[in-house]
Short mmCIF file of C-alpha atoms in Angstrom, two decimals:
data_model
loop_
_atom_site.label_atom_id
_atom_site.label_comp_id
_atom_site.label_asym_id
_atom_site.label_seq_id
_atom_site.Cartn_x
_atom_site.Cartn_y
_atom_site.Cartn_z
CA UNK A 1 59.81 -97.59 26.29
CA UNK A 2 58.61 -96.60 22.94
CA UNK A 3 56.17 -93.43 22.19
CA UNK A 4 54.00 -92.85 19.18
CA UNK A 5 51.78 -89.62 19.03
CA UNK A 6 48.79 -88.68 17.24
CA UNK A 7 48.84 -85.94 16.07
CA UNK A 8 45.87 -83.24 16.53
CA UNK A 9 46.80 -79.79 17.65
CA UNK A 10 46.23 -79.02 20.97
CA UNK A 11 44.54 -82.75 21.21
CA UNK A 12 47.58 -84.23 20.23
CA UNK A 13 48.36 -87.36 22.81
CA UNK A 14 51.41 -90.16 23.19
CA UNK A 15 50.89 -93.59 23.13
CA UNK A 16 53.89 -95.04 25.37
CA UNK A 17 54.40 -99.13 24.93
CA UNK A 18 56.51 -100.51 27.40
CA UNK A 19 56.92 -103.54 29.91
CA UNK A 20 56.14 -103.70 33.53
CA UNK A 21 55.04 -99.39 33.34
CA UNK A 22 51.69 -100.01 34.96
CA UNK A 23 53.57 -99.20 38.40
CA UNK A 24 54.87 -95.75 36.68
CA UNK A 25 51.41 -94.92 35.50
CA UNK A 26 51.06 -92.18 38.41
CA UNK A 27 54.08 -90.42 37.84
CA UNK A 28 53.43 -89.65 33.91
CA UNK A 29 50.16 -88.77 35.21
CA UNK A 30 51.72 -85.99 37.35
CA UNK A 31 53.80 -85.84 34.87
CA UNK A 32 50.77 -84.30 32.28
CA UNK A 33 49.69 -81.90 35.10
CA UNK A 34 47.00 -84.08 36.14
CA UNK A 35 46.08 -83.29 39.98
CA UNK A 36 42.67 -84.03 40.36
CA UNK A 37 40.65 -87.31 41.48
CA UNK A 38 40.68 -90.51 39.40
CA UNK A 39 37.88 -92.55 38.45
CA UNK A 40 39.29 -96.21 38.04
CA UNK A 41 36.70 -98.35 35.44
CA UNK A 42 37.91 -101.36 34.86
CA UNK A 43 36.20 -105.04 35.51
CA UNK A 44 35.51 -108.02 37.36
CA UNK A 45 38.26 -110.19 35.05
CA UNK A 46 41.61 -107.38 34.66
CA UNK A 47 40.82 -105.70 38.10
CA UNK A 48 41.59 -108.79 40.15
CA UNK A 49 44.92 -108.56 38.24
CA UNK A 50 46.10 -105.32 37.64
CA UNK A 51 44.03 -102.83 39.94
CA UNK A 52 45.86 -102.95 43.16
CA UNK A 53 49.32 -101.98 41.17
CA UNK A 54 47.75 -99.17 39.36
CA UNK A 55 45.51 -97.59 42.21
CA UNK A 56 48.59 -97.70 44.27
CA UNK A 57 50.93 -95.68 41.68
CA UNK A 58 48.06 -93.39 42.12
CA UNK A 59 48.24 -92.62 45.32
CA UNK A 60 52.21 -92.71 45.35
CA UNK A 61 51.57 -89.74 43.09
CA UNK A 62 49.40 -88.19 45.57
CA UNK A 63 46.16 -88.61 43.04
CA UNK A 64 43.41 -89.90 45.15
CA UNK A 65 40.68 -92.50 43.31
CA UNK A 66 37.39 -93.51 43.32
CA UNK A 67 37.96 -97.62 42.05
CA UNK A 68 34.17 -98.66 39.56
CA UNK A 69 34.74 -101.95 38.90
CA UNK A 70 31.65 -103.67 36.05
CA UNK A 71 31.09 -106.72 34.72
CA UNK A 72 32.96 -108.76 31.80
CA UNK A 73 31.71 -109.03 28.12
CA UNK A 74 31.03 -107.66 25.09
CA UNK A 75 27.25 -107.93 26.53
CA UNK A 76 27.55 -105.33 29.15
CA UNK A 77 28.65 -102.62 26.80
CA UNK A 78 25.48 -100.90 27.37
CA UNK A 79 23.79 -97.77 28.27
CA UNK A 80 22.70 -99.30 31.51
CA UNK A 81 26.83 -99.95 32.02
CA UNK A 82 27.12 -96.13 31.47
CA UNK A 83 24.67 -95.24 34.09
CA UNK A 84 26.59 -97.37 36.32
CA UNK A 85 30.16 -95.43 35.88
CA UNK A 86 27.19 -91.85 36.42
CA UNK A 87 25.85 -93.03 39.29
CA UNK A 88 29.45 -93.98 40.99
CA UNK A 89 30.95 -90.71 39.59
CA UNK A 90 28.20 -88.46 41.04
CA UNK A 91 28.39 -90.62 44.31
CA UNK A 92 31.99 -89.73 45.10
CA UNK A 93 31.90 -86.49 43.99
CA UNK A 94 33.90 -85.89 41.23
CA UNK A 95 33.66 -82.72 39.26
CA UNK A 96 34.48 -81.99 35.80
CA UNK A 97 38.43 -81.70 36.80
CA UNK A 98 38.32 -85.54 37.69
CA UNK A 99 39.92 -88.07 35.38
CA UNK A 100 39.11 -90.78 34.33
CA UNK A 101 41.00 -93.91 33.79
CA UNK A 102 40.07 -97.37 31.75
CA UNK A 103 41.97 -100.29 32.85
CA UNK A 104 40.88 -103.29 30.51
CA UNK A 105 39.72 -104.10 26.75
CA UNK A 106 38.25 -102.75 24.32
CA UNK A 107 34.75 -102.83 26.34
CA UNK A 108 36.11 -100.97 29.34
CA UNK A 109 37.94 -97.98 26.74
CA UNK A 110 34.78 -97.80 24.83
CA UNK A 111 32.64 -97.57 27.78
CA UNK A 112 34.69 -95.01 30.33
CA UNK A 113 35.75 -93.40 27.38
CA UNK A 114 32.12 -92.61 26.41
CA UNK A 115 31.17 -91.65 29.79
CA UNK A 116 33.97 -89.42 30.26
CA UNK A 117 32.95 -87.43 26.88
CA UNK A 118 29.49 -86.30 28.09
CA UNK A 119 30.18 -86.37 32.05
CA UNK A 120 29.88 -83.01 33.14
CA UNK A 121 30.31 -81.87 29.23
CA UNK A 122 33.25 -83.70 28.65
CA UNK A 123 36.69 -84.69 30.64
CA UNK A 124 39.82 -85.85 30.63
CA UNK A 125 40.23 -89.98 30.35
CA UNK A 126 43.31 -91.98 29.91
CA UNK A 127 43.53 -95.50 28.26
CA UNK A 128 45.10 -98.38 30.00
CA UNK A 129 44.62 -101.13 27.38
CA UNK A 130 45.39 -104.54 28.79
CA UNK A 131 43.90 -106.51 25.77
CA UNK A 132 46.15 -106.75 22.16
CA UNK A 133 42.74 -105.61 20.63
CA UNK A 134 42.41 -102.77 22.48
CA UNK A 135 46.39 -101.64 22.59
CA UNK A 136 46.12 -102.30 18.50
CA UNK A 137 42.83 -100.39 17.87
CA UNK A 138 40.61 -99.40 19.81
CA UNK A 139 42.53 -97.44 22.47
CA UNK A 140 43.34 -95.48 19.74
CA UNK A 141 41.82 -92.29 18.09
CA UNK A 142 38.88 -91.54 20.43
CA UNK A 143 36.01 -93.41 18.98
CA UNK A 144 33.71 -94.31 21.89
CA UNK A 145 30.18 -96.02 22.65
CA UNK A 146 28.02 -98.45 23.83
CA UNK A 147 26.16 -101.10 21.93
CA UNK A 148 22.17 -101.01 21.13
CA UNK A 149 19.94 -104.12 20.70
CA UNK A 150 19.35 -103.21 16.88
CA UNK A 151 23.23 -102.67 16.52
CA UNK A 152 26.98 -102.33 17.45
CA UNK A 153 27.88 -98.96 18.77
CA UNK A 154 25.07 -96.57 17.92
CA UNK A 155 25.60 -94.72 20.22
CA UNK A 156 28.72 -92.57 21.03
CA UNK A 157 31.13 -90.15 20.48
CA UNK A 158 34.79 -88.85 19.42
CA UNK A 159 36.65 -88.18 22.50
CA UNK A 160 40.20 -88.40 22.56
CA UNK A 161 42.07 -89.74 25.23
CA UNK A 162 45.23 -87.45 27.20
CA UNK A 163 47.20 -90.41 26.93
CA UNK A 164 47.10 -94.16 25.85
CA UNK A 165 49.70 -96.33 28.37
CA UNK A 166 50.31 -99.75 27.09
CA UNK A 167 51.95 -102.45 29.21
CA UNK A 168 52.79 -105.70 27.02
CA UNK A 169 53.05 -107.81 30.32
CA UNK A 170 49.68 -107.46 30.65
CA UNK A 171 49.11 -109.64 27.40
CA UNK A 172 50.59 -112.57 29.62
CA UNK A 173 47.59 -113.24 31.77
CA UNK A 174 45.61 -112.48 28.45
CA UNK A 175 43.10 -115.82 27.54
CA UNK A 176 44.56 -117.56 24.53
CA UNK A 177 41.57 -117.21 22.77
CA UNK A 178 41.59 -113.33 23.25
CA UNK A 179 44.49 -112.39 22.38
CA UNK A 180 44.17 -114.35 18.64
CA UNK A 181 41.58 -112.28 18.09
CA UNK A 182 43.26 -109.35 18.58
CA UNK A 183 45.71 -110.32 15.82
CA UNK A 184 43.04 -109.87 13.63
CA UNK A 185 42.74 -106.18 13.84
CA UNK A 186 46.99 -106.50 13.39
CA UNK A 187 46.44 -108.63 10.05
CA UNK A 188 43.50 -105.91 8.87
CA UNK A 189 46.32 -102.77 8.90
CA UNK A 190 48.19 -105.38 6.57
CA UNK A 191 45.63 -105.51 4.44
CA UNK A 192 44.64 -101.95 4.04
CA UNK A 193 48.17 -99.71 4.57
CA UNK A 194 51.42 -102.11 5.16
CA UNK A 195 52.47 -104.97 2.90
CA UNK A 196 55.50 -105.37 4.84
CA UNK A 197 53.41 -105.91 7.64
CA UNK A 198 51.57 -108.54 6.49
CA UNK A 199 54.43 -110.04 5.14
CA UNK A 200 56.13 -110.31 8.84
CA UNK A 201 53.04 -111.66 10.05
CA UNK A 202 53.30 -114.41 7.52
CA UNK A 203 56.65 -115.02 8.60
CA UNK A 204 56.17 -114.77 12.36
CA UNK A 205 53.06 -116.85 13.16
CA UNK A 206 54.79 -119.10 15.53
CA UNK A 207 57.05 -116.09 17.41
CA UNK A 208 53.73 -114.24 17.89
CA UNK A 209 51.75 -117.00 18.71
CA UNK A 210 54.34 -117.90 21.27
CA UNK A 211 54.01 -113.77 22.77
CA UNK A 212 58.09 -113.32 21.68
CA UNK A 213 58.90 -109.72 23.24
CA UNK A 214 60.50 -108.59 19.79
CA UNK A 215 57.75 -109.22 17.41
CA UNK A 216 54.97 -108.79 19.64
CA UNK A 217 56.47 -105.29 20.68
CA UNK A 218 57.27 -104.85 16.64
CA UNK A 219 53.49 -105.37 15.82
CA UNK A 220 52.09 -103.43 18.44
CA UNK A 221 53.69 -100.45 17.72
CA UNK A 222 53.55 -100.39 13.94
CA UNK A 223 49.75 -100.90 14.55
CA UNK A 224 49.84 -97.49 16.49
CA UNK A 225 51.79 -96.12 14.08
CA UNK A 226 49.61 -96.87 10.94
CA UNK A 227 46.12 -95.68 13.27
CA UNK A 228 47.82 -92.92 14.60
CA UNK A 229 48.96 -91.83 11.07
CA UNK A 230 45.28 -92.69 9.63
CA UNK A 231 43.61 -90.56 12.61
CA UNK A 232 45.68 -87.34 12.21
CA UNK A 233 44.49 -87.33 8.73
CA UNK A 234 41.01 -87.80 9.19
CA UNK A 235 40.12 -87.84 13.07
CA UNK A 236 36.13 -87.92 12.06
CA UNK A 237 35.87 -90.42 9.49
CA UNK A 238 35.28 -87.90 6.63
CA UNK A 239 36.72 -90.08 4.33
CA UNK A 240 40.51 -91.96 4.61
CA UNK A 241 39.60 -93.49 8.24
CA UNK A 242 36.68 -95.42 6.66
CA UNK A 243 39.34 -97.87 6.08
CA UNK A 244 39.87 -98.80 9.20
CA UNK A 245 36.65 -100.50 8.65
CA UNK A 246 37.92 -103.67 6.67
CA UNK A 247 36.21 -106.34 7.55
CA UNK A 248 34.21 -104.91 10.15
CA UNK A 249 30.58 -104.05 7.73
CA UNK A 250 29.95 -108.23 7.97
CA UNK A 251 31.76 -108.57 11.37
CA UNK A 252 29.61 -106.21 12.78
CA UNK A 253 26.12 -107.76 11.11
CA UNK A 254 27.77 -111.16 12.35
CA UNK A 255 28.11 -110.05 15.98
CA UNK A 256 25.03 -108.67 16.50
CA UNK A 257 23.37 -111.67 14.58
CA UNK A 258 24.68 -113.65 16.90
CA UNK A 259 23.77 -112.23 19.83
CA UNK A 260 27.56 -110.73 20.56
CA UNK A 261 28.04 -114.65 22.58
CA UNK A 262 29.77 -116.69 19.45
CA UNK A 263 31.88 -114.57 18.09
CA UNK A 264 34.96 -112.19 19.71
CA UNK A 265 35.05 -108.73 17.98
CA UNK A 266 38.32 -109.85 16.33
CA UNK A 267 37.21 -113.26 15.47
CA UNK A 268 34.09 -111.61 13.81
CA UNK A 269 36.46 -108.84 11.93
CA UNK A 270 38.56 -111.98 10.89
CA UNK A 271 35.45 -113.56 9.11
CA UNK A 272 34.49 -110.51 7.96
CA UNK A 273 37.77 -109.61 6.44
CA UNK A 274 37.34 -112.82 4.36
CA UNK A 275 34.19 -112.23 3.06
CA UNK A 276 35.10 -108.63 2.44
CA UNK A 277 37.75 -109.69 0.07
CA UNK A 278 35.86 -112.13 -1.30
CA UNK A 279 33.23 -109.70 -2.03
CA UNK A 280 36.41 -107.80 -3.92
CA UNK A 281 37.19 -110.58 -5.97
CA UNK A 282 33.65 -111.07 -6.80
CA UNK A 283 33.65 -107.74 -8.07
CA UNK A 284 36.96 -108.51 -10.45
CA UNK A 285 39.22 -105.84 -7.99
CA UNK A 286 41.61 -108.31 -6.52
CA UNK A 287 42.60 -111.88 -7.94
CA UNK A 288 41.98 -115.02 -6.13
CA UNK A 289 45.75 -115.29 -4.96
CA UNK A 290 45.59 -112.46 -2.93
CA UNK A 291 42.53 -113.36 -0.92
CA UNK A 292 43.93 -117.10 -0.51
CA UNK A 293 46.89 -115.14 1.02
CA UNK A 294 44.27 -113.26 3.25
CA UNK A 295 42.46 -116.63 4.41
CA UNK A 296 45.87 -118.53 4.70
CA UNK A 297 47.10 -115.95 7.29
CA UNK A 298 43.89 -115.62 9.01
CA UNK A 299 43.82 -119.42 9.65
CA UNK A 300 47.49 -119.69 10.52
CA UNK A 301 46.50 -117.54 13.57
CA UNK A 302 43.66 -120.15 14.29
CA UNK A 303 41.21 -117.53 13.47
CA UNK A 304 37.97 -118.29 12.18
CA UNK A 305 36.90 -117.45 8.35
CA UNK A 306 33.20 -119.06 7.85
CA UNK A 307 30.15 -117.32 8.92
CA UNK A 308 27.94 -119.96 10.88
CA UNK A 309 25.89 -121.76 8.06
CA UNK A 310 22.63 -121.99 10.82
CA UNK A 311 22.80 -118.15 11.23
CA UNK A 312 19.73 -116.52 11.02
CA UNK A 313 20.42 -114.60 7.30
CA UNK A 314 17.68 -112.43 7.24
CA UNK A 315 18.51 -111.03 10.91
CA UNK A 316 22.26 -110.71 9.08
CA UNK A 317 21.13 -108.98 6.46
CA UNK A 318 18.81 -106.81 8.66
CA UNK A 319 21.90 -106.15 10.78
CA UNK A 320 24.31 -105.13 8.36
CA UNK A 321 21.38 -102.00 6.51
CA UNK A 322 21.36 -100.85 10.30
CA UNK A 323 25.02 -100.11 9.68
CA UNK A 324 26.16 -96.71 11.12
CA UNK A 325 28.61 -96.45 8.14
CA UNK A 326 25.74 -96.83 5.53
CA UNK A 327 25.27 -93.19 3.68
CA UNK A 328 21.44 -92.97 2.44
CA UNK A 329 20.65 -96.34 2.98
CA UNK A 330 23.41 -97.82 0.89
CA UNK A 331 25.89 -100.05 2.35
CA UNK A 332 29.45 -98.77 2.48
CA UNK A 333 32.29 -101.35 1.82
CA UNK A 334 36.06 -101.32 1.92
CA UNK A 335 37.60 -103.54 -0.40
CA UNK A 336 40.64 -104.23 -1.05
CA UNK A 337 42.42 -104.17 -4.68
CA UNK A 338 45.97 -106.33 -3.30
CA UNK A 339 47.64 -106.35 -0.19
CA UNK A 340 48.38 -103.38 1.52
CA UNK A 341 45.55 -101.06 -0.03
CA UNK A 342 41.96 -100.49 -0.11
CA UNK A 343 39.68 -98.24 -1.66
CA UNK A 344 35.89 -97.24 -0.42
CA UNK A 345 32.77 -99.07 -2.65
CA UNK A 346 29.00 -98.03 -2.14
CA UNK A 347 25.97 -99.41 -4.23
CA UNK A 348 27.11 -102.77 -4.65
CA UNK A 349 24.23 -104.94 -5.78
CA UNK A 350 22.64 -107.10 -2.82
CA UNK A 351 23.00 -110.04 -5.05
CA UNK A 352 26.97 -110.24 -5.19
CA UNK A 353 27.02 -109.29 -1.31
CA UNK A 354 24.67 -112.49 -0.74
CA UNK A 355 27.21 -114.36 -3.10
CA UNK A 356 29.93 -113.55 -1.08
CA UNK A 357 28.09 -114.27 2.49
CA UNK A 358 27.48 -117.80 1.09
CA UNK A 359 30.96 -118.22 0.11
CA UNK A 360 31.53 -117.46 3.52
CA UNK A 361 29.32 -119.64 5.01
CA UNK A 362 31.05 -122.61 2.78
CA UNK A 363 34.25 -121.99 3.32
#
């Protein structure tokens, strides 16, 4: 097993990667000091799978647990979704010394982890990620939320998890299609913090692709690293963890656009990232070489890099001003100036951001 910790004081957590742990899960729990009742969220897709062995290392550890099992999809990350894991919660009576524990993707995290933050006031939740998205990204640093019509997560919190537990076996009963688009999120900390990085991925496509232990276990936990690293420094998005963002002010717009049914949230960051460095060229910060590079390795995953030419551009447009990262109205952009770094751009003109969607939409 390998650990990587973020570091935040007294919120300071591990993130242990491993293979076949989800059957040790209840130990480290004890492990932490954790005694109380577990609420198990997970869903209709990864419970089937991996519930049984994790509710029983609970209760080999003596922790007894309340199983809420929800829907699949990106279309269920909702406030109604939150009421659900409420009402089940308040049902089986657990107090504000429960825990609570996400088994699944990046939807499940994002939803129990919002719950858990204003349950009660606030308590403790653990991350099981069983997607590569979610083990990459968004397991990590305690953003969580739920999804309104006019937008992707506006609503949520900063709640950081006691401890993130990542199993790569899990990634073997992962759909093909899912876990590419997880390497997108891998391929954006390339882009904005780790050369090197992207340069293995350029030299690994086939070894990932076919889930090799050595470079899949390399990527994950260099992801962790560079997010851990990046959420130490700036836990609240005050300024350097806006870069995590890459590619995700169009892959946002396009998901919601879209009705959050076309596009995976890593396919969508992968055609954003495109367009995003676009954009950069556009704007004379980056030569064309460098964002070739970025579309070659995007495509070598089999990711997409077009926006939809039918999409609806004006509900695109609309999408991306409803941006939660916009400050005063104005559009926030990370860009990158060459591999491995970005820098933050507001008050680009509309004009060159509608140049760049329609390169996009040609490509």
């Amino acid at each position: 097993m390998t650990t990587v910790r973020v570091e935040l004081g007294s919120r300071s957590y591990p993130i242990t990667i491993g293979s076949g742990i989800l059957t040790d899960v209840g130990e480290r729990l004890t492990q932490l000091g954790i005694s109380s009742s577990i609420a198990l969220v997970s869903n209709t897709t990864v419970f089937p799978l991996y519930g049984a062995a994790v509710a029983r290392s609970l209760s080999a550890a003596g922790l007894s647990c309340a199983e809420i099992i929800l829907p699949d999809g990106e279309e269920h990350k909702t406030m109604a979704s939150a009421e659900r894991i409420f009402d089940a919660m308040l049902r089986a009576r657990l107090d504000r010394t429960s825990v609570r524990v996400a088994l699944g993707g990046g939807v499940i995290g994002d939803l129990a982890g919002f719950a858990a933050s204003v349950y009660m006031r606030g308590i403790d939740f653990i991350q099981i990620p069983t997607t590569l998205l979610a083990q990459v990204d968004s397991s990590v640093g305690g953003k969580t939320g739920v999804n309104h019509p006019l937008g992707k997560n506006m609503l949520g919190t900063f709640w950081q998890p006691r401890l993130v537990w990542i199993d790569v076996d899990t990634l073997l009963t992962l759909p093909r299609r899912e876990f590419i688009a997880g390497v997108a999120e891998i391929i954006k900390y390339g882009i904005i913090w780790d050369r090197e990085l992207f340069d293995f991925l350029e030299t690994q496509v086939q070894n990932v692709l076919d889930l090799d232990s050595g470079p899949i276990r390399h990527i994950i936990r260099r992801s962790c690293e560079i997010k851990a690293d990046v959420v130490a420094r700036d836990e609240r998005e005050g300024g350097l963890r806006a870069i995590l963002n890459f590619g995700h002010t169009i892959g946002h717009a396009l998901e919601t656009a879209t009705g959050y049914t076309s596009f995976l949230h890593g396919e969508a960051v992968a055609v954003g990232m495109c367009a995003e460095a676009e954009l950069a060229r556009l704007l004379g910060i980056i030569g064309a070489e460098e964002v070739l590079r970025v579309r070659r390795l995007v495509g070598a995953y089999g990711l997409p890099s077009a926006i939809p030419g039918d999409i609806d551009l004006d509900l695109f447009f609309h999408s991306m001003k409803l941006d939660k990262k916009a400050v005063s109205g104005a559009l926030r952009f990370i860009l990158p100036d060459r591999i491995g770094n970005v820098t933050i751009h507001r008050a680009i003109p509309e004009s060159l951001i509608r140049r760049a969607v329609e390169q996009a939409m040609t490509a």
